[in-house]
Amino acid sequence: MMVNVKLDDFDRRILDAVQRDGRVTADQLSETVGLSPAAVQKRLKRLRDQKVILQDIAVLDPQKLGPAMTVIVEISLERENLGVLDQFKRRMRETDEVQQCYYTTGEADFVLILVVRDIHDYERFTRDHFFGNAEIRKFKTNIVMDTVKVGLSVPVWEE
Amino acid sequence: MMVNVKLDDFDRRILDAVQRDGRVTADQLSETVGLSPAAVQKRLKRLRDQKVILQDIAVLDPQKLGPAMTVIVEISLERENLGVLDQFKRRMRETDEVQQCYYTTGEADFVLILVVRDIHDYERFTRDHFFGNAEIRKFKTNIVMDTVKVGLSVPVWEE
DNA sequence: ACTGAAAGGGTAGTAAT
DNA sequence: ATTACTACCCTTTCAGT
């Protein structure tokens, strides 16, 4: 379960760089962080092994793949027992249209970020996943008009 | 503003693969898509030039970087005029804690996904960005207890 | 049909990591 | 040593005549 990973400032600088651009070479990185290319590569390998770097991915433009719409949905469940919760989570993880899913406190139990083709596609989604599901008490839909900022970047804080 | 990029099934298979794992080699890709490594690379270059692939990034585990908390905030503005909107958007783009920002229809005007250190850090954020801002009518906070699914993956539809 | 241009794949050699 | 990049050549397609 090793949650305790200690990172120094070199690690932080590397992480800050690769989360902005994962294609920077160790050579370029060596200059910005102040280590040799080989040292940078060793650290990168360690950071991946330790799952500080979870994955390296390409970010696509949804629009370019065809008509696309982002929808944010807040869901309240009927009653929260573990079985229902886990089943719902599993289903969200398995569903392609679900880009992100958060289990939250507050008004909503879940917040989903979906990418669907159009409003009809979303209507179909609600039929398949919400109306057909007795556990869902209500849900609230927010259509995204402007994706102001997207990313998965995390502040790399100084200690 | 050439939005029209036509993609064939080869492109789709490449995109589907790299958005899951951006570190697959052209060699490996060549097998899964059925082209030569060089052809795959040429397509990757084109897809990046055409901004179908927007960026290649490393995804970090926020927890591993120190204490971290994800918060989803729904914001309603006082009155929506273009100046206020644009200024707010710009500010969100510039703020490190703001991982994602969406301008939406529905109950909320904006939905933010923040990554902060702890609840006190969030309190400071609200003071700096919400209470000090006369344009913000109200905001609703959802603390994330479980990040069920994260990613920026998009369905790569068949035509 | 014939030709020439354009697009895209493969091979192979070179540079980078 | 492995992987990425690229220059070169070949095939297919399609436009214009």
Coordinates of C-alpha atoms (C1' of nucleotides) in Angstrom, one line a residue:
Chain A
M1 CA 0.0 0.0 0.0
M2 CA 3.1 2.2 0.0
V3 CA 1.6 5.7 0.0
N4 CA 4.8 7.2 1.4
V5 CA 7.0 8.3 -1.4
K6 CA 9.5 11.0 -0.7
L7 CA 10.2 13.5 -3.4
D8 CA 12.9 16.1 -3.6
D9 CA 12.9 19.3 -5.6
F10 CA 14.5 17.5 -8.6
D11 CA 11.5 15.1 -8.7
R12 CA 9.1 18.0 -8.4
R13 CA 10.7 19.9 -11.2
I14 CA 10.6 16.8 -13.4
L15 CA 7.0 16.1 -12.5
D16 CA 6.0 19.7 -13.1
A17 CA 7.5 19.5 -16.6
V18 CA 6.2 16.1 -17.7
Q19 CA 2.7 16.8 -16.6
R20 CA 2.7 19.8 -19.0
D21 CA 4.5 18.0 -21.8
G22 CA 5.2 14.3 -21.6
R23 CA 7.3 14.3 -24.7
V24 CA 10.2 16.3 -23.4
T25 CA 13.3 14.4 -23.7
A26 CA 15.6 13.6 -20.8
D27 CA 18.1 15.7 -22.5
Q28 CA 15.9 18.8 -22.4
L29 CA 14.8 18.0 -18.9
S30 CA 18.3 17.7 -17.7
E31 CA 18.8 21.4 -18.4
T32 CA 15.7 22.6 -16.7
V33 CA 16.1 20.5 -13.6
G34 CA 19.9 20.6 -13.3
L35 CA 20.8 16.9 -13.5
S36 CA 22.4 14.7 -16.1
P37 CA 20.1 13.1 -18.6
A38 CA 20.8 9.7 -17.2
A39 CA 19.8 10.8 -13.7
V40 CA 16.6 12.2 -15.0
Q41 CA 15.7 9.0 -16.8
K42 CA 16.4 7.0 -13.6
R43 CA 14.1 9.3 -11.7
L44 CA 11.4 9.1 -14.3
K45 CA 11.6 5.3 -14.2
R46 CA 11.3 5.4 -10.4
L47 CA 8.4 7.8 -10.5
R48 CA 6.6 5.6 -12.8
D49 CA 7.3 2.5 -10.8
Q50 CA 6.1 4.2 -7.7
K51 CA 3.0 5.3 -9.5
V52 CA 3.6 8.9 -8.8
I53 CA 3.3 9.1 -12.6
L54 CA 0.1 7.1 -13.1
Q55 CA 0.0 7.1 -16.9
D56 CA 1.2 8.9 -20.0
I57 CA -1.6 9.7 -22.4
A58 CA -2.5 11.6 -25.5
V59 CA -5.2 14.2 -25.1
L60 CA -7.5 14.4 -28.1
D61 CA -9.8 17.1 -29.3
P62 CA -13.3 15.7 -29.0
Q63 CA -14.6 18.1 -31.7
K64 CA -12.1 16.7 -34.2
L65 CA -13.5 13.2 -33.8
G66 CA -17.0 14.2 -34.9
P67 CA -19.8 16.1 -33.2
A68 CA -19.2 16.1 -29.5
M69 CA -20.8 17.6 -26.4
T70 CA -19.7 17.7 -22.8
V71 CA -22.3 17.3 -20.1
I72 CA -21.9 17.5 -16.3
V73 CA -24.4 15.5 -14.3
E74 CA -25.1 15.6 -10.6
I75 CA -26.7 12.5 -9.3
S76 CA -28.5 11.8 -6.0
L77 CA -29.0 8.2 -5.1
E78 CA -32.1 6.8 -3.4
R79 CA -30.4 5.3 -0.4
E80 CA -26.7 4.7 -0.1
N81 CA -25.8 1.2 0.8
L82 CA -22.4 -0.2 -0.2
G83 CA -23.7 -2.7 -2.7
V84 CA -25.5 0.0 -4.7
L85 CA -22.6 2.3 -4.5
D86 CA -20.0 -0.2 -5.7
Q87 CA -22.2 -1.4 -8.5
F88 CA -22.8 2.2 -9.7
K89 CA -19.1 3.0 -9.5
R90 CA -18.2 -0.1 -11.5
R91 CA -20.7 0.7 -14.1
M92 CA -19.4 4.2 -14.5
R93 CA -15.9 3.0 -14.9
E94 CA -17.0 0.6 -17.6
T95 CA -19.0 3.1 -19.6
D96 CA -17.1 4.8 -22.4
E97 CA -19.1 8.1 -22.4
V98 CA -18.2 8.6 -18.8
Q99 CA -15.0 10.6 -18.9
Q100 CA -14.8 11.3 -15.2
C101 CA -16.8 10.2 -12.1
Y102 CA -16.5 11.5 -8.6
Y103 CA -18.3 10.3 -5.4
T104 CA -18.9 13.4 -3.3
T105 CA -20.4 14.9 -0.3
G106 CA -22.7 17.8 -0.6
E107 CA -26.0 18.1 -2.5
A108 CA -25.0 15.4 -5.1
D109 CA -23.7 12.0 -4.4
F110 CA -22.0 11.7 -7.7
V111 CA -20.7 14.1 -10.3
L112 CA -20.2 12.8 -13.8
I113 CA -18.5 14.4 -16.8
L114 CA -19.7 12.9 -20.0
V115 CA -18.7 13.2 -23.6
V116 CA -21.6 12.4 -25.9
R117 CA -22.3 13.1 -29.5
D118 CA -25.3 15.3 -29.2
I119 CA -28.4 15.9 -27.1
H120 CA -30.1 12.8 -28.4
D121 CA -27.1 10.7 -27.5
Y122 CA -27.4 12.2 -24.0
E123 CA -31.1 11.4 -23.9
R124 CA -30.3 7.8 -24.7
F125 CA -27.7 7.8 -22.0
T126 CA -30.2 9.0 -19.4
R127 CA -32.6 6.3 -20.5
D128 CA -30.0 3.6 -20.3
H129 CA -28.4 4.6 -17.0
F130 CA -30.7 6.8 -15.0
F131 CA -34.3 6.1 -15.8
G132 CA -33.8 2.4 -15.9
N133 CA -32.1 2.6 -12.5
A134 CA -34.4 2.6 -9.5
E135 CA -31.6 3.6 -7.2
I136 CA -31.3 7.0 -8.8
R137 CA -33.5 9.5 -7.0
K138 CA -32.8 12.5 -9.2
F139 CA -30.2 14.0 -11.5
K140 CA -29.4 17.5 -12.7
T141 CA -27.9 18.2 -16.1
N142 CA -25.5 21.0 -17.0
I143 CA -24.6 21.3 -20.6
V144 CA -21.1 22.7 -21.2
M145 CA -21.0 25.7 -23.4
D146 CA -17.4 26.5 -23.1
T147 CA -14.6 24.2 -21.9
V148 CA -12.6 27.0 -20.3
K149 CA -9.8 24.8 -18.9
V150 CA -9.2 21.1 -19.1
G151 CA -6.4 19.0 -17.8
L152 CA -5.4 16.7 -15.0
S153 CA -2.5 18.9 -13.8
V154 CA -1.9 19.0 -10.1
P155 CA 0.0 21.7 -8.2
V156 CA 3.5 20.5 -7.5
W157 CA 3.9 22.2 -4.2
E158 CA 7.1 23.2 -2.5
E159 CA 7.4 21.8 0.9
Chain B
M1 CA -10.0 27.5 -38.7
M2 CA -9.9 24.1 -40.4
V3 CA -12.2 22.1 -38.2
N4 CA -12.7 19.5 -40.8
V5 CA -10.2 16.8 -40.5
K6 CA -11.1 13.5 -42.0
L7 CA -10.1 10.4 -40.1
D8 CA -10.1 6.8 -41.3
D9 CA -10.2 3.7 -39.3
F10 CA -6.4 3.5 -39.1
D11 CA -6.4 7.0 -37.5
R12 CA -9.2 6.0 -35.1
R13 CA -7.3 2.9 -34.0
I14 CA -4.2 4.9 -33.5
L15 CA -6.0 7.5 -31.5
D16 CA -7.8 5.0 -29.4
A17 CA -4.5 3.4 -28.5
V18 CA -2.5 6.5 -27.7
Q19 CA -5.2 8.1 -25.6
R20 CA -5.0 5.0 -23.4
D21 CA -1.2 4.8 -23.4
G22 CA 0.8 7.5 -25.1
R23 CA 4.0 5.5 -24.7
V24 CA 3.3 2.7 -27.1
T25 CA 5.9 2.5 -29.7
A26 CA 5.2 2.9 -33.3
D27 CA 6.3 -0.7 -33.6
Q28 CA 3.7 -2.0 -31.2
L29 CA 1.1 0.2 -32.8
S30 CA 1.9 -1.0 -36.2
E31 CA 0.7 -4.5 -35.2
T32 CA -2.5 -3.3 -33.6
V33 CA -3.5 -1.0 -36.4
G34 CA -2.2 -3.0 -39.4
L35 CA 0.3 -0.5 -40.9
S36 CA 4.1 -0.2 -41.0
P37 CA 5.8 1.6 -38.1
A38 CA 6.7 4.4 -40.4
A39 CA 3.2 4.9 -41.6
V40 CA 2.0 5.0 -38.0
Q41 CA 4.5 7.7 -37.2
K42 CA 3.6 9.7 -40.2
R43 CA 0.0 9.6 -39.1
L44 CA 0.9 10.5 -35.6
K45 CA 2.8 13.5 -36.8
R46 CA -0.2 14.5 -39.0
L47 CA -2.6 14.1 -36.1
R48 CA -0.5 16.2 -33.9
D49 CA 0.0 18.9 -36.6
Q50 CA -3.8 18.9 -37.1
K51 CA -4.3 19.2 -33.4
V52 CA -6.4 16.1 -33.2
I53 CA -3.9 15.1 -30.6
L54 CA -3.8 18.3 -28.5
Q55 CA -1.0 17.3 -26.1
D56 CA 0.9 14.4 -24.6
I57 CA 1.0 14.5 -20.9
A58 CA 1.9 12.6 -17.8
V59 CA -0.9 12.0 -15.3
L60 CA 0.2 12.3 -11.7
D61 CA -1.3 10.9 -8.5
P62 CA -2.2 14.0 -6.4
Q63 CA -1.9 12.0 -3.2
K64 CA 1.7 11.1 -3.8
L65 CA 2.7 14.8 -4.0
G66 CA 1.5 15.5 -0.5
P67 CA -1.9 15.9 1.1
A68 CA -4.4 16.6 -1.6
M69 CA -8.1 17.1 -1.9
T70 CA -10.4 17.4 -4.9
V71 CA -13.3 19.8 -4.7
I72 CA -16.0 20.4 -7.2
V73 CA -17.6 23.9 -7.1
E74 CA -20.7 25.2 -8.8
I75 CA -20.8 28.9 -9.2
S76 CA -23.6 31.3 -10.1
L77 CA -22.6 34.7 -11.2
E78 CA -24.5 37.9 -10.3
R79 CA -25.2 39.1 -13.8
E80 CA -23.6 37.8 -16.9
N81 CA -22.0 40.3 -19.1
L82 CA -19.2 39.5 -21.4
G83 CA -16.5 41.4 -19.6
V84 CA -17.2 39.7 -16.3
L85 CA -17.4 36.3 -18.0
D86 CA -14.1 36.7 -19.8
Q87 CA -12.3 38.1 -16.8
F88 CA -13.5 35.2 -14.7
K89 CA -12.5 32.7 -17.3
R90 CA -9.0 34.2 -17.7
R91 CA -8.5 34.1 -13.9
M92 CA -9.5 30.4 -13.7
R93 CA -7.1 29.5 -16.5
E94 CA -4.3 31.3 -14.7
T95 CA -5.0 29.7 -11.3
D96 CA -3.0 26.6 -10.5
E97 CA -5.5 25.0 -8.2
V98 CA -8.1 25.1 -10.9
Q99 CA -7.7 21.8 -12.7
Q100 CA -10.8 22.1 -14.9
C101 CA -13.3 24.9 -15.5
Y102 CA -16.5 24.6 -17.5
Y103 CA -19.0 27.3 -18.5
T104 CA -22.4 25.7 -18.4
T105 CA -26.1 26.1 -18.8
G106 CA -28.3 24.9 -16.0
E107 CA -28.4 25.8 -12.4
A108 CA -24.7 26.8 -12.3
D109 CA -22.8 29.1 -14.6
F110 CA -19.5 27.6 -13.9
V111 CA -18.3 24.2 -12.7
L112 CA -14.8 24.0 -11.3
I113 CA -12.7 21.1 -10.3
L114 CA -10.0 22.1 -7.9
V115 CA -7.1 20.3 -6.3
V116 CA -6.1 21.8 -3.0
R117 CA -4.1 20.6 -0.1
D118 CA -6.8 20.5 2.6
I119 CA -9.9 22.2 3.7
H120 CA -8.0 25.2 5.0
D121 CA -6.4 25.6 1.7
Y122 CA -9.9 25.5 0.1
E123 CA -11.1 28.1 2.6
R124 CA -8.3 30.4 1.6
F125 CA -9.2 29.8 -2.1
T126 CA -12.8 30.8 -1.5
R127 CA -11.7 33.9 0.3
D128 CA -9.3 34.9 -2.5
H129 CA -11.6 34.1 -5.4
F130 CA -15.2 34.0 -4.3
F131 CA -15.8 36.3 -1.3
G132 CA -13.6 38.9 -2.7
N133 CA -15.5 38.9 -5.9
A134 CA -18.7 40.9 -6.1
E135 CA -19.8 39.2 -9.3
I136 CA -20.2 35.8 -7.6
R137 CA -23.8 35.4 -6.4
K138 CA -23.3 32.1 -4.7
F139 CA -21.4 28.9 -4.9
K140 CA -21.9 25.3 -3.8
T141 CA -19.1 23.0 -2.6
N142 CA -18.9 19.3 -3.2
I143 CA -15.9 17.5 -1.6
V144 CA -14.7 14.5 -3.5
M145 CA -14.6 11.4 -1.3
D146 CA -13.7 9.0 -4.1
T147 CA -12.3 9.7 -7.5
V148 CA -14.1 6.8 -9.2
K149 CA -12.8 7.6 -12.7
V150 CA -10.5 10.2 -14.1
G151 CA -9.3 10.8 -17.5
L152 CA -9.7 12.9 -20.6
S153 CA -10.5 10.0 -22.9
V154 CA -13.1 10.5 -25.5
P155 CA -15.1 7.9 -27.3
V156 CA -13.5 7.2 -30.7
W157 CA -16.7 6.5 -32.7
E158 CA -17.1 4.5 -35.8
E159 CA -18.8 6.4 -38.6
Chain C
dA1 C1' -7.3 5.1 -72.5
dC2 C1' -2.9 8.1 -71.3
dT3 C1' -0.5 11.1 -68.4
dG4 C1' 0.8 13.7 -64.4
dA5 C1' 0.0 15.1 -59.9
dA6 C1' -1.2 14.0 -55.2
dA7 C1' -1.7 11.0 -51.4
dG8 C1' -0.2 7.4 -48.8
dG9 C1' 2.4 3.0 -47.7
dG10 C1' 6.7 0.4 -47.3
dT11 C1' 11.9 0.0 -46.9
dA12 C1' 15.9 1.3 -45.1
dG13 C1' 19.4 4.3 -43.3
dT14 C1' 20.4 7.8 -39.7
dA15 C1' 19.9 10.2 -35.5
dA16 C1' 18.4 10.3 -30.9
dT17 C1' 17.5 8.2 -26.4
Chain D
dA1 C1' 20.0 -1.7 -28.1
dT2 C1' 15.9 0.1 -28.8
dT3 C1' 13.0 3.6 -30.8
dA4 C1' 12.1 7.7 -33.5
dC5 C1' 12.6 10.2 -37.6
dT6 C1' 13.0 10.9 -42.5
dA7 C1' 14.4 10.5 -47.3
dC8 C1' 13.4 7.7 -51.1
dC9 C1' 10.7 4.8 -53.9
dC10 C1' 6.5 2.4 -55.3
dT11 C1' 1.5 1.9 -55.8
dT12 C1' -3.1 3.7 -56.3
dT13 C1' -6.3 7.1 -57.5
dC14 C1' -8.3 10.6 -60.0
dA15 C1' -8.5 14.8 -63.0
dG16 C1' -8.1 16.6 -67.5
dT17 C1' -7.9 15.8 -72.1

